[in-house]
Tab-separated table of C-alpha atoms in Angstrom:
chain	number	residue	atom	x	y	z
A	1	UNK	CA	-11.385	-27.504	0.421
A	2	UNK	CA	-14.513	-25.246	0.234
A	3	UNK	CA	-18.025	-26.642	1.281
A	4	UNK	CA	-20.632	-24.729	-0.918
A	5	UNK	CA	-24.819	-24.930	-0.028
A	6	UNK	CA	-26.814	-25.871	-2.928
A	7	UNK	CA	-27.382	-22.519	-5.311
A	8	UNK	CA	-26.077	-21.468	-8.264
A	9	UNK	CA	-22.379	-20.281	-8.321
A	10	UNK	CA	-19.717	-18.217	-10.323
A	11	UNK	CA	-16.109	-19.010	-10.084
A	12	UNK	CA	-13.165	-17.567	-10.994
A	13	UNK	CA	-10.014	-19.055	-9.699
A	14	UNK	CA	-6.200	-19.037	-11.166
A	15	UNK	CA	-3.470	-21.391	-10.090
A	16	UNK	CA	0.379	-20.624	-10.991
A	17	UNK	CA	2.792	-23.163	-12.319
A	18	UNK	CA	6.615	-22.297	-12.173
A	19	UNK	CA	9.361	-24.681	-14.025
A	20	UNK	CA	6.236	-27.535	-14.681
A	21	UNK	CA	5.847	-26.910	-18.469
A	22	UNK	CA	2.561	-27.878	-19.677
A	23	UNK	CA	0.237	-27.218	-16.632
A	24	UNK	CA	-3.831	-27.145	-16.063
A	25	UNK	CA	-5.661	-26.947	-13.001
A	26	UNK	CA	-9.569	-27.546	-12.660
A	27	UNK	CA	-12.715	-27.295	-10.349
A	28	UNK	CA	-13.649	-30.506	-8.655
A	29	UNK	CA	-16.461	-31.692	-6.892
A	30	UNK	CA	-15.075	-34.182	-4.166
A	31	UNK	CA	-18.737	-34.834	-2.743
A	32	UNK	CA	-19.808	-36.337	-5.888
A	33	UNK	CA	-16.645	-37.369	-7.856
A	34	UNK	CA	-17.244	-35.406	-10.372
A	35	UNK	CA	-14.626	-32.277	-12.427
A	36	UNK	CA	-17.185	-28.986	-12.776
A	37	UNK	CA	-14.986	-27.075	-15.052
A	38	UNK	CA	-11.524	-27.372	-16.433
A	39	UNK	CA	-9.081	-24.262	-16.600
A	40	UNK	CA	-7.407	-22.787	-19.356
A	41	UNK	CA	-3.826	-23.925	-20.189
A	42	UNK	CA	-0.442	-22.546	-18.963
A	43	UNK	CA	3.414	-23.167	-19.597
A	44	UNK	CA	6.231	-22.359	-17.556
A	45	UNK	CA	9.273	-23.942	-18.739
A	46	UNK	CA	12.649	-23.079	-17.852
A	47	UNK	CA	13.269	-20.834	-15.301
A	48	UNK	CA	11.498	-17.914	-16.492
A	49	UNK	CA	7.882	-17.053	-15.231
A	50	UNK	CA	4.870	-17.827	-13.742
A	51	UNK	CA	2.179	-18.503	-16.030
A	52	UNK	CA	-1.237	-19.308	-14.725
A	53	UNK	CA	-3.911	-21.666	-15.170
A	54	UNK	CA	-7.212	-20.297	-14.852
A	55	UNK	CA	-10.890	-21.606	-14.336
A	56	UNK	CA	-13.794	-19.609	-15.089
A	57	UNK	CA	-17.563	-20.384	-15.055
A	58	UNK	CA	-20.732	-20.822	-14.249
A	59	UNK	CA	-22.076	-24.220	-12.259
A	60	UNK	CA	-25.264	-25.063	-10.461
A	61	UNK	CA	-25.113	-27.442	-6.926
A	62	UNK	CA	-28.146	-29.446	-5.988
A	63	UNK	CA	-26.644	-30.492	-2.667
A	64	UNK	CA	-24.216	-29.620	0.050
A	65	UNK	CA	-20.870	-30.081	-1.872
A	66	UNK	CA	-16.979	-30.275	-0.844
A	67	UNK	CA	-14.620	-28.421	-3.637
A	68	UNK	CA	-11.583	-27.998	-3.954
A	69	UNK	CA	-8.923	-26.864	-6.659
A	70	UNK	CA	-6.587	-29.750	-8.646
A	71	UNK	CA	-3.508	-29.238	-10.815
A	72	UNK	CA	-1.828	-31.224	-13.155
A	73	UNK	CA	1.619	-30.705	-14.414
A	74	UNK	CA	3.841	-31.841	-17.057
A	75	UNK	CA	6.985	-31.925	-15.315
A	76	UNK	CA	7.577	-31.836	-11.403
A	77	UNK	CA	9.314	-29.037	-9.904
A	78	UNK	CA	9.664	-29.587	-5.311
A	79	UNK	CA	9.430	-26.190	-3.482
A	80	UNK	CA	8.525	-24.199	-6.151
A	81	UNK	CA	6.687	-25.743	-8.580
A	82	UNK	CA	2.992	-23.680	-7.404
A	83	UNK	CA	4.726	-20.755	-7.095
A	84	UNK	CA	7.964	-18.601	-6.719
A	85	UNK	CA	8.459	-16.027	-3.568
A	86	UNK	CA	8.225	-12.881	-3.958
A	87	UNK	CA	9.462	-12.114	-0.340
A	88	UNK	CA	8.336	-8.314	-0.198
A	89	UNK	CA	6.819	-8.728	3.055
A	90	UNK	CA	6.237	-10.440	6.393
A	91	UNK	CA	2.708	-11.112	5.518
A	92	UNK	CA	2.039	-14.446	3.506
A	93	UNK	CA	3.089	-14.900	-0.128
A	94	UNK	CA	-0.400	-15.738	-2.386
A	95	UNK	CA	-0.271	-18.424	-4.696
A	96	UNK	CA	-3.577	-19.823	-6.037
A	97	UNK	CA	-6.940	-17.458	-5.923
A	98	UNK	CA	-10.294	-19.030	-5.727
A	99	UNK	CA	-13.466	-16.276	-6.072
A	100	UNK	CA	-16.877	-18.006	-6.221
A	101	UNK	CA	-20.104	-15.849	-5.744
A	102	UNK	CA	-23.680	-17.074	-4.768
A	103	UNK	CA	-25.838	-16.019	-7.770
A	104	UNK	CA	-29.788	-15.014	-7.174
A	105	UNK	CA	-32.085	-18.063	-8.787
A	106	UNK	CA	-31.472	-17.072	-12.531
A	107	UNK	CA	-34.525	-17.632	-14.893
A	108	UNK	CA	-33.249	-19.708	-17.026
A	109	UNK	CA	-30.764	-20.739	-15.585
A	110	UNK	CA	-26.795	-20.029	-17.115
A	111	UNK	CA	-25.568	-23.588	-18.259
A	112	UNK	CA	-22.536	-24.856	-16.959
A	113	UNK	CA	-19.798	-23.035	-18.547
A	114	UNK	CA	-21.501	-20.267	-19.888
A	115	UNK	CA	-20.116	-16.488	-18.559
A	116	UNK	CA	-23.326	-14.342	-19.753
A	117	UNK	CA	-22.780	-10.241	-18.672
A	118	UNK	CA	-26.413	-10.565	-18.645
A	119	UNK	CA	-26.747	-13.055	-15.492
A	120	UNK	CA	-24.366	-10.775	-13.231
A	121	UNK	CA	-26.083	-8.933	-10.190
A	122	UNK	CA	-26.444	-5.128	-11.615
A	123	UNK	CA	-24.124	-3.834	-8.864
A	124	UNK	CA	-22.986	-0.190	-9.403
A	125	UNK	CA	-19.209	-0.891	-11.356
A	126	UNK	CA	-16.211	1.374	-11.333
A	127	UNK	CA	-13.311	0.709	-13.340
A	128	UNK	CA	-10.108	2.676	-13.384
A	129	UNK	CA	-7.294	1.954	-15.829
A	130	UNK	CA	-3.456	2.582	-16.701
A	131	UNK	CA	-4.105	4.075	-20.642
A	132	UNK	CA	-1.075	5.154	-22.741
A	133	UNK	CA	-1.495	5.770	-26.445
A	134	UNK	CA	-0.962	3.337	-29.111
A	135	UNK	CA	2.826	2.046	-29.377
A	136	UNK	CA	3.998	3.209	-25.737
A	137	UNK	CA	5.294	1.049	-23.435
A	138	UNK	CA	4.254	0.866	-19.807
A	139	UNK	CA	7.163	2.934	-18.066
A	140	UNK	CA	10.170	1.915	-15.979
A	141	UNK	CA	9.592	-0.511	-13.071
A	142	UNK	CA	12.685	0.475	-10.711
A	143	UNK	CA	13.484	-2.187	-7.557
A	144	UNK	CA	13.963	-1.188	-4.143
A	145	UNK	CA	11.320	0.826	-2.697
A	146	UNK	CA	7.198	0.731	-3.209
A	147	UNK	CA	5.849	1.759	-6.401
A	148	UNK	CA	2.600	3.531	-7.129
A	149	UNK	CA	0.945	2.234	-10.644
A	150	UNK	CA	-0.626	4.663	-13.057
A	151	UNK	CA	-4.375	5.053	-12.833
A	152	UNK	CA	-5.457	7.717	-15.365
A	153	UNK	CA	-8.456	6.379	-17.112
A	154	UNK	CA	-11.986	6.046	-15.345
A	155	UNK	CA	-13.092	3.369	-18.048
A	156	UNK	CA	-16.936	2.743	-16.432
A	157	UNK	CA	-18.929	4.118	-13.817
A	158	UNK	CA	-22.076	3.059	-13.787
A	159	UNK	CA	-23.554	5.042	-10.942
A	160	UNK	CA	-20.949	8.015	-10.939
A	161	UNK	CA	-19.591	7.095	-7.637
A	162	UNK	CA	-15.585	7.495	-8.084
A	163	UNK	CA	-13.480	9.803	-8.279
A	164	UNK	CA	-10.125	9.414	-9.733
A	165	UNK	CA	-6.658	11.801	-9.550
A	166	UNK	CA	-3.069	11.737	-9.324
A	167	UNK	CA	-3.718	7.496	-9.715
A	168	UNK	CA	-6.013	7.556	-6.590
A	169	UNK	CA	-9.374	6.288	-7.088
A	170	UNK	CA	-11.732	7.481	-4.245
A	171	UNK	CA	-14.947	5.370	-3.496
A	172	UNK	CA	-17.474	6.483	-0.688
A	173	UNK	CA	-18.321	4.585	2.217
A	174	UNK	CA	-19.783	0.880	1.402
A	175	UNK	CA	-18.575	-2.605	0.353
A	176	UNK	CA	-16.775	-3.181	-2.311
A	177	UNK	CA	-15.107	-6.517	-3.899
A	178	UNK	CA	-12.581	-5.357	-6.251
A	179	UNK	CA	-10.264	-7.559	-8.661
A	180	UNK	CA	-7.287	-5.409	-9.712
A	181	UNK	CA	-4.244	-6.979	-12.065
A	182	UNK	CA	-0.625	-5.073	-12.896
A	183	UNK	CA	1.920	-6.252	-15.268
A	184	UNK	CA	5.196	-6.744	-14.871
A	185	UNK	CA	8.245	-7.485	-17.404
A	186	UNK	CA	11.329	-8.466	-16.915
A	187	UNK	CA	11.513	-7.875	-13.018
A	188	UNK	CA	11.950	-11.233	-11.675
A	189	UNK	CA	9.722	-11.439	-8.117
A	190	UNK	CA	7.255	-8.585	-8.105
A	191	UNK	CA	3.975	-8.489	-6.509
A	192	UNK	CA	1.437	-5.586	-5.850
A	193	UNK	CA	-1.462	-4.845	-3.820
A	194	UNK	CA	-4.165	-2.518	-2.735
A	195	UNK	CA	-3.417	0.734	-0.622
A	196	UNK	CA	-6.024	2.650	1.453
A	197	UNK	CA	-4.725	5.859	1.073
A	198	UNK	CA	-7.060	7.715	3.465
A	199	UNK	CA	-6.262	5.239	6.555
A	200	UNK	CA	-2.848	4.493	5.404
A	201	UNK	CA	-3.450	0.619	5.251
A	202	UNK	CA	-2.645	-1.706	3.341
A	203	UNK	CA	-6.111	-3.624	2.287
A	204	UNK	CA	-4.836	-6.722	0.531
A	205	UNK	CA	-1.814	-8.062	-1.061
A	206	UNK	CA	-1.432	-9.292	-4.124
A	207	UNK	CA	-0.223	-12.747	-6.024
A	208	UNK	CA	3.567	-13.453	-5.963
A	209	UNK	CA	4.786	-13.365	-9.350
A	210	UNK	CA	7.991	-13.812	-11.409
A	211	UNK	CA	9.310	-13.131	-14.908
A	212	UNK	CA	12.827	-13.544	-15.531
A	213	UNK	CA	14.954	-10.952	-15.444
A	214	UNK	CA	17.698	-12.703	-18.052
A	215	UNK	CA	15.312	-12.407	-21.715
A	216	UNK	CA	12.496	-10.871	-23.565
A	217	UNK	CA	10.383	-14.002	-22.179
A	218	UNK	CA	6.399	-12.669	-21.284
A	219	UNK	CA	5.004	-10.189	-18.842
A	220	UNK	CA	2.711	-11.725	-16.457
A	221	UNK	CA	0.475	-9.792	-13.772
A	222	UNK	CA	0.195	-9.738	-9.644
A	223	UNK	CA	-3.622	-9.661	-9.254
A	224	UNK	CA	-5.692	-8.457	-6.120
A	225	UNK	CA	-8.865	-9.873	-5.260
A	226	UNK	CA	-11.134	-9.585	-2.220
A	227	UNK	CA	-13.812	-7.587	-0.614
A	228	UNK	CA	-13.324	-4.265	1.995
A	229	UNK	CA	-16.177	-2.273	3.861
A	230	UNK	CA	-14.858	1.344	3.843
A	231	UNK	CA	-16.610	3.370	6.418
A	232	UNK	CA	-15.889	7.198	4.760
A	233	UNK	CA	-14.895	8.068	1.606
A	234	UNK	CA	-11.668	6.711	1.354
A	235	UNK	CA	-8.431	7.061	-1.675
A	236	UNK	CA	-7.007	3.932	-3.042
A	237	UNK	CA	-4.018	3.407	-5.199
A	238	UNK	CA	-2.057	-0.025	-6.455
A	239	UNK	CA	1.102	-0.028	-5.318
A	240	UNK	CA	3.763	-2.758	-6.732
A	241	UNK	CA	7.245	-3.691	-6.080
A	242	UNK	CA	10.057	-5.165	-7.999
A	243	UNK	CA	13.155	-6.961	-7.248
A	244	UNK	CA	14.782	-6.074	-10.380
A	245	UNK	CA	14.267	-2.349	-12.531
A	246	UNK	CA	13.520	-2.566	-16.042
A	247	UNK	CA	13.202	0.840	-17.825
A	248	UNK	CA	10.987	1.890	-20.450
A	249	UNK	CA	8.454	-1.275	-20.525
A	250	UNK	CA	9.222	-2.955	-16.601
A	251	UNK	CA	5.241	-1.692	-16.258
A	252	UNK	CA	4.458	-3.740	-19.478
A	253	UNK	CA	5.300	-4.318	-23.040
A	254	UNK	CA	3.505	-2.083	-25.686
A	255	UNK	CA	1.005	-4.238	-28.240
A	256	UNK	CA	0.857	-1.358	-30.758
A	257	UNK	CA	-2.833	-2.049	-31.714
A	258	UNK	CA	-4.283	0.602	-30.414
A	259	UNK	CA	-5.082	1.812	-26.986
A	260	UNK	CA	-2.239	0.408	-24.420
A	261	UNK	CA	-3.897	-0.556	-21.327
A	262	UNK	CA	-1.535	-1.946	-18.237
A	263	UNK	CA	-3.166	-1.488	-14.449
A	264	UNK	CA	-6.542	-2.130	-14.554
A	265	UNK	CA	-8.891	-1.736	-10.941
A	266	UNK	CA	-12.556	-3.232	-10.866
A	267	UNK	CA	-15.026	-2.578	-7.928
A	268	UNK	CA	-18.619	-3.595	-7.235
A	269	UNK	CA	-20.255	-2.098	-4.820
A	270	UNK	CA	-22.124	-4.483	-3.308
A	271	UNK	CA	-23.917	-3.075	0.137
């Protein structure tokens, strides 16, 4: 649970079901009794990948509040039903991802549920992307060691602050919150996170995923979310491992309506 001061807030939490079929999870007050937003749908049935649940919007609290994240399943699954290991490292697995922000008094106000561009703090934005042309798949995920993801596309950059090269982007000193997501397909466990390059550090791990290994099933992504103060200019790549190689399309499956887009890495440099 998560006590929040009155203010205005934006959320954006997912949850991961594993062998639950039909699954939901949702925002709820526990102060007042009351559910602020429901999340989106998943399914995970059989044994063949996560699939999240995810909750995303805009609420307003008049009072001190307790919250805290519910799920609702179809089917029980014991041990593993939240989540599959990924078991890449000795740090902890992460399972369910819960973002909120503290918005500045909006005039008027967002209502709840509402996700306007408009209302969010004009921070300078970077984003860096994995782009291959129409009809090509992502590229061959192979198991065993660390992986570095493409990043070959500086998509935005609203204050030309970045830098990017050989799938490094390199931000200068500040703080930054970032939410980066890579796809996997057909890997089984996989998970990635964020690399400091510069300081050879490891900033934050990622989600621990799972797609079977055993059928064309779905791809599903290992996102990275947090906040770092970098105190030069420092060179970050995602980095991603597997337990199982799939070539050709193990970094994602090719849509083949237009621009393919696989890694993508979002920062905000907020101070």
């Amino acid at each position: 649970q998560i006590s929040l001061s009155p203010g205005i807030y934006r959320c954006d939490i997912t949850a991961p079901g594993w062998q639950v079929n039909d699954h939901v999870a949702r925002l709820q007050n526990i102060t007042t009794g009351t559910t602020i937003a429901e999340g989106v749908n998943g399914r995970s049935n059989g044994s063949t990948n996560h699939e999240v649940s995810r909750v995303r919007t805009y609420f307003s609290l008049t009072s001190l509040s307790v919250l805290e994240v519910q799920h609702q399943c179809e089917t029980s699954n014991g041990t593993d039903g939240f989540g599959r290991i990924s078991n890449f490292t000795t740090n902890n697995e992460i399972y369910t991802v819960a973002e909120v922000w503290k918005l500045p008094n909006l005039t008027p106000a967002p209502p709840v549920g509402d996700f306007p561009v408009s209302a969010i703090p004009p921070f300078p934005y970077v984003r860096v992307e994995d782009q291959k042309t129409q009809n090509t798949d992502g590229g061959t995920f192979t198991s065993g060691a660390d992986q570095t993801r493409d990043l070959n596309t500086k998509a935005a950059d609203t204050h030309s602050l970045a830098s990017l090269s050989s799938n490094q982007v390199t931000l200068p000193q500040g703080t930054w919150m970032y939410r980066i997501s890579a796809p996997a397909f057909r890997t089984d466990s996989h998970q990635a996170w964020l690399f400091n390059v510069t300081g050879s550090t490891v900033v934050q791990r990622g989600t621990s995923e799972y797609n079977t290994s055993a059928s064309n099933t779905a791809q599903n992504r290992s996102w990275i979310v947090g906040q770092v103060t970098l105190s030069v200019s420092t060179a970050l790549e995602v980095r991603h491992r597997a337990t199982t190689t799939e070539a050709t399309n193990g970094y994602g499956v090719k849509a083949n309506f237009g621009v393919e887009v696989y890694t993508i890495a979002e920062f905000w440099k907020v101070a």
